[in-house]
Amino acid sequence: MNAQPDYSNHPRDPLSGDPLDPTTHDATHPAADASSRYPDDVPQETGDKSYDTIDAAYASAADRADDPESRDEAMIRMRHEVEQSRQRVLIAQAELENFRKRTRKDYEEQLRFAAMPLVEDLLLVRDNLARAIDAAAAASGATDGLRAGVEMVVKQFDDAMAKHGISPINSVGVPFDPNLHQAISQMPSQQHPDGVVAIEATTGFTMHGRVIRPSQVVVSTGGGQV
């Protein structure tokens, strides 16, 4: 039979033994007295300083609240901030109102001149009627009745256009204006001084004060030669 080993002389494992027997545990065990590693005499300065800082802040705030000058300064500062905010609101309201006015004006302008392409086409018809009148005037007296009828049609046309803000440009006898007139030629004239419109070849028109087309005119050079 094999002999059993004798462990009686081996050192005892400090973790073995009766856990209720304090003699089986020594100071080298991890569960040893924590007081050896965390002595009570270590000062806890961090927490004390934090409380002191908070107390000092409260005390300073209380002193400022009790100080009449501090209250006055705070009131002045708040009034200044309120006034600045009020001014910003007023500026924003003014900008919004200006934007509304510009938008309304642009919309009205678009409505007023929406029919301009149609008017330009109708003016070509009027031009032909005016030419018919001139041709009848150059013919014999037999066309007087026709001429009178065409003149009535042209007048009716002009009256209808005037109801919609469309007016002819007066040209003959007025100084040449490049905003209203288009010079197609020049000629000497005893009746009109230099720079004055002597003949209107095609009548120009405006719509609500805006030029639809300029008058085509012949400009006088005065009594001399061209």
Short mmCIF file of C-alpha atoms in Angstrom, two decimals:
data_model
loop_
_atom_site.label_atom_id
_atom_site.label_comp_id
_atom_site.label_asym_id
_atom_site.label_seq_id
_atom_site.Cartn_x
_atom_site.Cartn_y
_atom_site.Cartn_z
CA MET A 1 0.00 0.00 0.00
CA ASN A 2 1.26 3.48 -0.89
CA ALA A 3 2.01 5.78 2.02
CA GLN A 4 -0.09 8.99 2.30
CA PRO A 5 1.86 12.30 2.35
CA ASP A 6 2.05 14.10 5.68
CA TYR A 7 1.05 17.77 5.42
CA SER A 8 1.05 18.42 9.14
CA ASN A 9 4.31 20.35 9.02
CA HIS A 10 3.30 22.58 6.10
CA PRO A 11 2.36 26.21 6.93
CA ARG A 12 -1.35 26.82 7.24
CA ASP A 13 -3.03 28.82 4.46
CA PRO A 14 -4.31 31.96 6.07
CA LEU A 15 -7.52 31.66 4.05
CA SER A 16 -8.15 28.14 5.41
CA GLY A 17 -9.42 27.42 8.84
CA ASP A 18 -12.40 28.59 10.72
CA PRO A 19 -13.64 31.89 9.40
CA LEU A 20 -15.08 32.67 12.82
CA ASP A 21 -11.71 32.17 14.52
CA PRO A 22 -9.89 35.49 14.55
CA THR A 23 -6.62 33.70 15.19
CA THR A 24 -6.62 32.34 11.65
CA HIS A 25 -6.35 35.87 10.17
CA ASP A 26 -3.42 38.21 10.39
CA ALA A 27 -2.63 41.73 9.25
CA THR A 28 -1.36 40.50 5.91
CA HIS A 29 -4.80 39.34 4.81
CA PRO A 30 -6.67 41.70 2.38
CA ALA A 31 -9.46 41.96 4.87
CA ALA A 32 -7.17 43.28 7.52
CA ASP A 33 -8.11 46.30 9.57
CA ALA A 34 -8.75 49.16 7.18
CA SER A 35 -7.64 51.61 9.78
CA SER A 36 -4.03 50.70 9.05
CA ARG A 37 -4.49 51.95 5.47
CA TYR A 38 -7.00 54.78 6.04
CA PRO A 39 -6.00 56.51 9.22
CA ASP A 40 -8.54 58.77 10.81
CA ASP A 41 -6.15 61.65 11.18
CA VAL A 42 -6.01 62.45 7.38
CA PRO A 43 -7.51 65.96 6.97
CA GLN A 44 -10.54 66.28 4.65
CA GLU A 45 -9.69 69.72 3.29
CA THR A 46 -11.39 69.57 -0.16
CA GLY A 47 -14.94 69.36 1.11
CA ASP A 48 -14.38 72.03 3.72
CA LYS A 49 -12.95 74.45 1.15
CA SER A 50 -15.90 73.85 -1.22
CA TYR A 51 -18.38 74.72 1.51
CA ASP A 52 -16.37 77.78 2.41
CA THR A 53 -16.45 78.96 -1.23
CA ILE A 54 -20.23 78.50 -1.49
CA ASP A 55 -20.79 80.32 1.79
CA ALA A 56 -18.61 83.18 0.60
CA ALA A 57 -20.53 83.42 -2.70
CA TYR A 58 -23.87 83.55 -0.88
CA ALA A 59 -22.53 86.15 1.49
CA SER A 60 -21.26 88.29 -1.40
CA ALA A 61 -24.59 88.03 -3.23
CA ALA A 62 -26.44 88.99 -0.06
CA ASP A 63 -24.17 91.99 0.42
CA ARG A 64 -24.82 93.13 -3.16
CA ALA A 65 -28.56 92.69 -2.72
CA ASP A 66 -28.45 94.85 0.41
CA ASP A 67 -26.33 97.52 -1.31
CA PRO A 68 -28.57 100.32 -2.71
CA GLU A 69 -25.96 101.29 -5.29
CA SER A 70 -25.82 97.73 -6.62
CA ARG A 71 -29.60 97.64 -6.92
CA ASP A 72 -29.59 100.96 -8.78
CA GLU A 73 -26.90 99.77 -11.18
CA ALA A 74 -28.82 96.57 -11.85
CA MET A 75 -32.00 98.57 -12.46
CA ILE A 76 -30.22 100.95 -14.86
CA ARG A 77 -28.70 98.01 -16.72
CA MET A 78 -32.06 96.29 -17.04
CA ARG A 79 -33.73 99.49 -18.26
CA HIS A 80 -30.98 99.90 -20.85
CA GLU A 81 -31.45 96.33 -22.06
CA VAL A 82 -35.21 96.82 -22.24
CA GLU A 83 -34.77 100.01 -24.29
CA GLN A 84 -32.38 98.27 -26.67
CA SER A 85 -34.86 95.44 -27.13
CA ARG A 86 -37.65 97.95 -27.78
CA GLN A 87 -35.55 99.74 -30.40
CA ARG A 88 -34.79 96.45 -32.14
CA VAL A 89 -38.49 95.63 -32.23
CA LEU A 90 -39.33 99.05 -33.69
CA ILE A 91 -36.67 98.68 -36.38
CA ALA A 92 -37.94 95.22 -37.29
CA GLN A 93 -41.52 96.54 -37.52
CA ALA A 94 -40.42 99.42 -39.76
CA GLU A 95 -38.51 97.08 -42.07
CA LEU A 96 -41.52 94.77 -42.29
CA GLU A 97 -43.84 97.68 -43.13
CA ASN A 98 -41.45 98.91 -45.84
CA PHE A 99 -41.31 95.41 -47.29
CA ARG A 100 -45.11 95.28 -47.38
CA LYS A 101 -45.28 98.65 -49.13
CA ARG A 102 -42.72 97.63 -51.74
CA THR A 103 -44.51 94.36 -52.37
CA ARG A 104 -47.87 96.11 -52.72
CA LYS A 105 -46.39 98.71 -55.08
CA ASP A 106 -44.74 96.07 -57.27
CA TYR A 107 -48.00 94.14 -57.44
CA GLU A 108 -49.98 97.25 -58.41
CA GLU A 109 -47.40 98.13 -61.06
CA GLN A 110 -47.70 94.69 -62.59
CA LEU A 111 -51.48 95.03 -62.72
CA ARG A 112 -51.34 98.50 -64.27
CA PHE A 113 -49.01 97.50 -67.07
CA ALA A 114 -50.18 93.94 -67.63
CA ALA A 115 -52.03 95.00 -70.78
CA MET A 116 -49.07 96.82 -72.36
CA PRO A 117 -48.37 94.14 -75.02
CA LEU A 118 -52.00 94.32 -76.13
CA VAL A 119 -51.88 98.10 -76.28
CA GLU A 120 -48.78 98.04 -78.45
CA ASP A 121 -50.58 95.86 -80.98
CA LEU A 122 -53.68 98.06 -80.94
CA LEU A 123 -51.59 101.16 -81.60
CA LEU A 124 -50.51 99.66 -84.89
CA VAL A 125 -54.19 99.54 -85.90
CA ARG A 126 -54.56 103.19 -84.93
CA ASP A 127 -51.53 104.07 -87.04
CA ASN A 128 -53.21 102.59 -90.09
CA LEU A 129 -56.40 104.52 -89.39
CA ALA A 130 -54.40 107.72 -89.10
CA ARG A 131 -52.74 107.01 -92.44
CA ALA A 132 -56.14 106.46 -93.98
CA ILE A 133 -57.19 109.91 -92.79
CA ASP A 134 -54.09 111.47 -94.32
CA ALA A 135 -54.72 109.67 -97.60
CA ALA A 136 -58.35 110.81 -97.70
CA ALA A 137 -57.26 114.39 -97.06
CA ALA A 138 -54.98 114.26 -100.10
CA ALA A 139 -57.71 112.83 -102.33
CA SER A 140 -60.62 114.61 -103.97
CA GLY A 141 -63.61 115.98 -102.11
CA ALA A 142 -65.57 112.79 -102.74
CA THR A 143 -63.79 111.14 -99.86
CA ASP A 144 -64.69 113.78 -97.29
CA GLY A 145 -67.43 111.62 -95.78
CA LEU A 146 -65.11 108.62 -95.50
CA ARG A 147 -62.45 110.77 -93.92
CA ALA A 148 -64.88 112.11 -91.34
CA GLY A 149 -65.98 108.59 -90.47
CA VAL A 150 -62.42 107.35 -89.97
CA GLU A 151 -61.62 110.40 -87.84
CA MET A 152 -64.56 109.50 -85.59
CA VAL A 153 -63.23 105.96 -85.25
CA VAL A 154 -59.78 107.23 -84.28
CA LYS A 155 -61.30 109.63 -81.70
CA GLN A 156 -63.36 106.83 -80.22
CA PHE A 157 -60.25 104.68 -80.06
CA ASP A 158 -58.29 107.41 -78.27
CA ASP A 159 -61.12 108.00 -75.77
CA ALA A 160 -61.24 104.31 -74.95
CA MET A 161 -57.49 104.19 -74.44
CA ALA A 162 -57.59 107.29 -72.21
CA LYS A 163 -59.96 105.48 -69.82
CA HIS A 164 -57.14 103.01 -69.17
CA GLY A 165 -54.44 105.64 -68.63
CA ILE A 166 -53.12 105.66 -72.21
CA SER A 167 -52.42 109.10 -73.67
CA PRO A 168 -50.74 110.42 -76.83
CA ILE A 169 -47.45 112.31 -76.54
CA ASN A 170 -47.62 115.91 -77.68
CA SER A 171 -44.65 116.45 -79.95
CA VAL A 172 -45.00 119.17 -82.57
CA GLY A 173 -43.78 122.53 -81.35
CA VAL A 174 -42.15 121.23 -78.16
CA PRO A 175 -38.41 120.86 -77.51
CA PHE A 176 -36.97 117.52 -78.47
CA ASP A 177 -36.92 115.14 -75.48
CA PRO A 178 -35.00 111.88 -75.96
CA ASN A 179 -37.18 110.28 -73.27
CA LEU A 180 -40.32 110.96 -75.32
CA HIS A 181 -39.14 111.38 -78.90
CA GLN A 182 -37.19 109.38 -81.43
CA ALA A 183 -35.56 111.61 -84.06
CA ILE A 184 -35.70 110.13 -87.52
CA SER A 185 -34.50 113.22 -89.37
CA GLN A 186 -33.69 116.92 -89.20
CA MET A 187 -34.92 119.80 -91.34
CA PRO A 188 -34.64 123.58 -91.49
CA SER A 189 -37.78 125.39 -90.39
CA GLN A 190 -38.82 129.01 -90.23
CA GLN A 191 -41.69 128.19 -87.88
CA HIS A 192 -39.75 126.20 -85.28
CA PRO A 193 -36.44 127.14 -83.68
CA ASP A 194 -33.48 124.83 -83.49
CA GLY A 195 -34.04 121.72 -81.39
CA VAL A 196 -37.82 121.85 -81.57
CA VAL A 197 -39.96 119.09 -83.10
CA ALA A 198 -41.22 120.25 -86.49
CA ILE A 199 -43.04 117.16 -87.76
CA GLU A 200 -44.49 114.11 -86.02
CA ALA A 201 -44.24 111.04 -88.24
CA THR A 202 -45.73 108.58 -85.74
CA THR A 203 -47.54 109.47 -82.54
CA GLY A 204 -46.07 108.15 -79.34
CA PHE A 205 -48.06 107.07 -76.28
CA THR A 206 -47.65 106.74 -72.53
CA MET A 207 -49.43 104.39 -70.17
CA HIS A 208 -49.84 105.68 -66.61
CA GLY A 209 -46.91 107.99 -67.25
CA ARG A 210 -44.65 105.28 -68.65
CA VAL A 211 -43.64 105.54 -72.30
CA ILE A 212 -45.09 102.69 -74.34
CA ARG A 213 -43.36 103.93 -77.45
CA PRO A 214 -41.72 107.27 -78.27
CA SER A 215 -42.97 109.58 -81.00
CA GLN A 216 -41.03 109.40 -84.23
CA VAL A 217 -40.28 113.00 -85.11
CA VAL A 218 -38.36 115.33 -87.40
CA VAL A 219 -36.39 117.93 -85.47
CA SER A 220 -35.96 121.51 -86.66
CA THR A 221 -32.52 122.98 -87.19
CA GLY A 222 -33.87 126.51 -87.26
CA GLY A 223 -33.91 128.86 -90.19
CA GLY A 224 -30.55 127.74 -91.62
CA GLN A 225 -29.70 124.76 -93.83
CA VAL A 226 -29.12 121.22 -92.60
#
